[in-house]
Amino acid sequence: MVKIMLLPLLFLSSLFGLANNTTKEEYKNALNTTLKENGCYRLDSIDDSELGNELRIYHFDDMVIDEIADNAFAGTNFTSLALTNSVLTVGANAFNGVNSLTTMYFTGSEEEYSALNISYEFVNVYYYAIDEGFINYWNKEVRPSEDTNICDMTKEQYNHIRELYADLSAEDKAVVDAYEDAAGSSIKDSIKELNRHFAAPNQAKKTEEWNQKGAITLILIIAVIGMTSITVFYLLKTKQIIE
């Protein structure tokens, strides 16, 4: 009975995918790299035997990858790739033999991604994506220095930040929330402050509108009761029920 009950769950899992529980260190261990003269690393190949459908190439402080070699992804079956914006060069044949990749999560801007001249055509490309990408955007556009007042941003930028934040998985959001920016504030606390700053005026406006509607409604009710009372009093007097 237990096995039968599990079958629908397994089917749904195959449709919608399972949460990504692979750690940053596990992704790093799957990368075969070569140390370059500039102190950075070139990605030569990937061992995907222990990974799921997603590969993430982060900015590793002790192994900064700035180049992707030709055929680096050969033999892999990932459906999505998260790529750090620390990568500055991608071989023209880096994706040779690959046809399963459909989604790119880039941790930098659209301009940075375009500069890589990646010929492989992804179905979807997202910028400032995953935990690293959101933190990159925060450090570049939201709080680039200790003295930056995050409440000076426009409503449009706030909406964009909320969109990026909402797109994070639960695991990525936990990393983002705990990150402390240039001012020593956690992003979680700063997001709450932004929500209060931008949402409060709208809420106050709605409250004021409701107060106005309530006052008008109350006046109308009092007026109706008053007119009804006068009418009843007049009728009673007309019928000489009262003097």
Short mmCIF file of C-alpha atoms in Angstrom, two decimals:
data_model
loop_
_atom_site.label_atom_id
_atom_site.label_comp_id
_atom_site.label_asym_id
_atom_site.label_seq_id
_atom_site.Cartn_x
_atom_site.Cartn_y
_atom_site.Cartn_z
CA MET A 1 0.00 0.00 0.00
CA VAL A 2 2.83 2.38 0.87
CA LYS A 3 4.53 1.77 -2.47
CA ILE A 4 1.28 2.40 -4.33
CA MET A 5 0.78 5.67 -2.49
CA LEU A 6 4.31 6.77 -3.37
CA LEU A 7 3.82 6.32 -7.11
CA PRO A 8 1.74 9.49 -7.61
CA LEU A 9 4.27 11.46 -5.57
CA LEU A 10 7.14 10.19 -7.67
CA PHE A 11 5.21 11.07 -10.83
CA LEU A 12 4.55 14.60 -9.59
CA SER A 13 8.20 14.95 -8.61
CA SER A 14 9.26 14.08 -12.13
CA LEU A 15 6.91 16.73 -13.50
CA PHE A 16 7.72 19.60 -11.16
CA GLY A 17 11.21 18.70 -10.01
CA LEU A 18 12.56 18.24 -6.52
CA ALA A 19 14.15 20.94 -4.40
CA ASN A 20 17.82 21.36 -5.05
CA ASN A 21 19.74 20.11 -2.03
CA THR A 22 23.20 20.01 -3.60
CA THR A 23 25.68 22.09 -1.60
CA LYS A 24 28.05 24.68 -2.96
CA GLU A 25 30.98 22.47 -1.98
CA GLU A 26 29.53 19.50 -3.87
CA TYR A 27 29.23 21.59 -7.02
CA LYS A 28 32.82 22.69 -6.59
CA ASN A 29 34.07 19.11 -6.20
CA ALA A 30 32.41 18.15 -9.49
CA LEU A 31 34.47 20.69 -11.45
CA ASN A 32 37.75 19.68 -13.06
CA THR A 33 39.89 22.78 -13.39
CA THR A 34 43.37 23.97 -14.30
CA LEU A 35 45.23 26.75 -12.47
CA LYS A 36 46.23 29.56 -14.83
CA GLU A 37 49.14 32.00 -14.69
CA ASN A 38 46.83 34.82 -13.58
CA GLY A 39 45.90 32.89 -10.44
CA CYS A 40 42.41 32.05 -11.68
CA TYR A 41 41.13 28.72 -12.97
CA ARG A 42 39.90 27.30 -16.27
CA LEU A 43 37.02 24.83 -16.19
CA ASP A 44 37.98 21.82 -18.32
CA SER A 45 35.25 19.27 -17.61
CA ILE A 46 32.52 18.25 -15.16
CA ASP A 47 31.83 15.05 -13.26
CA ASP A 48 28.03 15.01 -13.10
CA SER A 49 27.68 11.51 -11.63
CA GLU A 50 26.66 12.81 -8.19
CA LEU A 51 24.63 15.82 -9.33
CA GLY A 52 21.01 16.18 -10.37
CA ASN A 53 19.61 18.18 -13.28
CA GLU A 54 21.25 21.45 -12.29
CA LEU A 55 24.88 22.55 -12.38
CA ARG A 56 26.06 25.64 -10.52
CA ILE A 57 29.41 27.29 -11.16
CA TYR A 58 29.81 29.77 -8.32
CA HIS A 59 32.44 32.37 -7.55
CA PHE A 60 34.59 30.21 -5.26
CA ASP A 61 36.97 32.44 -3.29
CA ASP A 62 39.74 29.82 -3.34
CA MET A 63 39.06 28.73 -6.93
CA VAL A 64 37.89 31.66 -9.05
CA ILE A 65 36.91 30.33 -12.47
CA ASP A 66 37.26 32.97 -15.17
CA GLU A 67 37.37 30.72 -18.25
CA ILE A 68 35.32 27.83 -19.67
CA ALA A 69 37.28 25.57 -22.01
CA ASP A 70 36.05 23.99 -25.23
CA ASN A 71 34.06 20.78 -24.65
CA ALA A 72 33.83 21.57 -20.92
CA PHE A 73 30.20 20.41 -20.79
CA ALA A 74 30.58 17.42 -23.12
CA GLY A 75 28.85 14.29 -21.86
CA THR A 76 26.67 16.07 -19.31
CA ASN A 77 22.89 15.91 -19.09
CA PHE A 78 22.03 18.98 -17.05
CA THR A 79 18.85 20.86 -17.88
CA SER A 80 19.89 24.11 -16.18
CA LEU A 81 23.18 25.91 -15.63
CA ALA A 82 23.94 28.63 -13.10
CA LEU A 83 27.03 30.56 -14.14
CA THR A 84 29.00 33.08 -12.08
CA ASN A 85 29.77 36.44 -13.64
CA SER A 86 33.39 35.86 -12.62
CA VAL A 87 33.64 33.92 -15.88
CA LEU A 88 34.98 36.26 -18.54
CA THR A 89 35.76 33.82 -21.37
CA VAL A 90 33.70 30.93 -22.73
CA GLY A 91 35.16 28.73 -25.46
CA ALA A 92 33.27 28.81 -28.75
CA ASN A 93 32.87 25.04 -28.50
CA ALA A 94 32.26 24.84 -24.75
CA PHE A 95 28.79 23.35 -25.29
CA ASN A 96 29.75 20.88 -28.02
CA GLY A 97 27.55 17.78 -27.90
CA VAL A 98 25.14 19.32 -25.41
CA ASN A 99 21.42 19.48 -26.15
CA SER A 100 19.74 18.99 -22.77
CA LEU A 101 20.44 22.46 -21.34
CA THR A 102 17.43 24.74 -21.54
CA THR A 103 17.88 27.34 -18.79
CA MET A 104 20.73 29.67 -17.90
CA TYR A 105 20.87 31.37 -14.49
CA PHE A 106 23.54 34.05 -14.81
CA THR A 107 24.69 35.87 -11.67
CA GLY A 108 25.51 39.12 -13.44
CA SER A 109 23.86 41.61 -15.76
CA GLU A 110 22.53 41.14 -19.27
CA GLU A 111 25.44 43.21 -20.59
CA GLU A 112 27.98 40.94 -18.87
CA TYR A 113 26.28 37.87 -20.27
CA SER A 114 26.21 39.29 -23.81
CA ALA A 115 29.96 39.99 -23.57
CA LEU A 116 30.59 36.24 -23.21
CA ASN A 117 29.28 35.64 -26.76
CA ILE A 118 27.83 32.25 -25.87
CA SER A 119 26.58 30.65 -29.07
CA TYR A 120 24.50 27.96 -27.35
CA GLU A 121 20.83 28.97 -27.41
CA PHE A 122 19.05 28.59 -24.08
CA VAL A 123 15.26 28.63 -23.93
CA ASN A 124 15.38 30.90 -20.87
CA VAL A 125 18.13 33.19 -19.58
CA TYR A 126 17.81 34.91 -16.18
CA TYR A 127 20.10 37.67 -14.91
CA TYR A 128 21.25 38.33 -11.34
CA ALA A 129 19.86 34.88 -10.63
CA ILE A 130 20.18 32.45 -7.70
CA ASP A 131 21.65 33.49 -4.35
CA GLU A 132 24.93 34.77 -5.77
CA GLY A 133 23.20 36.84 -8.43
CA PHE A 134 20.83 38.53 -6.00
CA ILE A 135 23.74 39.41 -3.70
CA ASN A 136 25.69 40.76 -6.69
CA TYR A 137 22.75 43.00 -7.61
CA TRP A 138 22.37 44.14 -4.02
CA ASN A 139 26.04 45.08 -3.71
CA LYS A 140 26.11 46.82 -7.08
CA GLU A 141 22.73 48.55 -7.30
CA VAL A 142 21.18 48.65 -3.82
CA ARG A 143 23.95 49.10 -1.23
CA PRO A 144 27.27 49.72 -3.02
CA SER A 145 28.72 51.51 0.03
CA GLU A 146 28.19 51.84 3.76
CA ASP A 147 26.67 55.31 3.35
CA THR A 148 24.07 54.32 0.75
CA ASN A 149 20.50 54.97 1.83
CA ILE A 150 18.52 52.10 0.35
CA CYS A 151 15.25 54.02 0.77
CA ASP A 152 16.41 56.51 -1.90
CA MET A 153 15.72 53.97 -4.66
CA THR A 154 12.77 54.37 -7.01
CA LYS A 155 9.55 52.39 -6.76
CA GLU A 156 10.46 50.69 -10.05
CA GLN A 157 13.76 49.46 -8.64
CA TYR A 158 12.01 48.29 -5.48
CA ASN A 159 9.56 46.29 -7.58
CA HIS A 160 12.46 44.73 -9.50
CA ILE A 161 14.17 43.74 -6.26
CA ARG A 162 10.95 42.21 -4.97
CA GLU A 163 10.66 40.22 -8.21
CA LEU A 164 14.24 38.92 -7.96
CA TYR A 165 13.70 38.08 -4.30
CA ALA A 166 10.43 36.25 -4.98
CA ASP A 167 12.11 34.11 -7.66
CA LEU A 168 14.64 32.70 -5.17
CA SER A 169 14.25 29.13 -3.98
CA ALA A 170 13.89 28.55 -0.25
CA GLU A 171 17.54 27.47 -0.02
CA ASP A 172 18.80 30.49 -1.97
CA LYS A 173 16.59 32.86 0.03
CA ALA A 174 18.09 31.55 3.28
CA VAL A 175 21.59 32.40 2.00
CA VAL A 176 20.47 35.84 0.82
CA ASP A 177 18.62 36.62 4.05
CA ALA A 178 21.69 35.91 6.17
CA TYR A 179 24.08 37.98 4.03
CA GLU A 180 25.35 41.22 5.61
CA ASP A 181 25.95 44.09 3.20
CA ALA A 182 28.39 47.02 3.25
CA ALA A 183 26.43 48.70 6.04
CA GLY A 184 26.52 45.58 8.20
CA SER A 185 22.79 44.98 7.77
CA SER A 186 21.31 41.65 6.79
CA ILE A 187 19.44 41.63 3.50
CA LYS A 188 16.45 40.11 5.29
CA ASP A 189 16.17 43.13 7.62
CA SER A 190 16.77 45.54 4.74
CA ILE A 191 14.01 43.92 2.66
CA LYS A 192 11.63 44.38 5.59
CA GLU A 193 12.63 48.05 5.83
CA LEU A 194 12.04 48.53 2.10
CA ASN A 195 8.63 46.87 2.39
CA ARG A 196 7.67 49.25 5.18
CA HIS A 197 8.99 52.27 3.28
CA PHE A 198 7.27 51.53 -0.02
CA ALA A 199 4.17 49.69 1.15
CA ALA A 200 3.20 52.01 4.05
CA PRO A 201 2.20 55.04 1.89
CA ASN A 202 -0.08 52.85 -0.20
CA GLN A 203 -1.58 51.30 2.90
CA ALA A 204 -2.10 54.74 4.43
CA LYS A 205 -3.79 55.90 1.24
CA LYS A 206 -6.10 52.88 1.28
CA THR A 207 -6.89 53.50 4.96
CA GLU A 208 -7.67 57.15 4.23
CA GLU A 209 -9.94 56.13 1.36
CA TRP A 210 -11.76 53.65 3.57
CA ASN A 211 -12.13 56.29 6.30
CA GLN A 212 -13.66 58.70 3.81
CA LYS A 213 -16.05 56.05 2.52
CA GLY A 214 -16.96 55.12 6.10
CA ALA A 215 -17.70 58.73 7.01
CA ILE A 216 -19.88 59.22 3.94
CA THR A 217 -21.73 55.99 4.66
CA LEU A 218 -22.32 57.02 8.28
CA ILE A 219 -23.67 60.41 7.21
CA LEU A 220 -26.05 58.75 4.74
CA ILE A 221 -27.28 56.31 7.38
CA ILE A 222 -27.90 59.15 9.86
CA ALA A 223 -29.68 61.14 7.18
CA VAL A 224 -31.92 58.18 6.26
CA ILE A 225 -32.74 57.50 9.92
CA GLY A 226 -33.49 61.19 10.45
CA MET A 227 -35.75 61.47 7.41
CA THR A 228 -37.51 58.23 8.35
CA SER A 229 -38.11 59.49 11.88
CA ILE A 230 -39.54 62.79 10.62
CA THR A 231 -41.80 60.97 8.16
CA VAL A 232 -43.11 58.58 10.81
CA PHE A 233 -43.65 61.46 13.24
CA TYR A 234 -45.56 63.41 10.56
CA LEU A 235 -47.78 60.44 9.70
CA LEU A 236 -48.57 59.75 13.37
CA LYS A 237 -49.49 63.38 13.89
CA THR A 238 -51.60 63.44 10.71
CA LYS A 239 -53.57 60.45 11.91
CA GLN A 240 -53.90 62.23 15.26
CA ILE A 241 -52.27 59.28 16.96
CA ILE A 242 -50.06 61.76 18.72
CA GLU A 243 -50.58 65.44 19.45
#
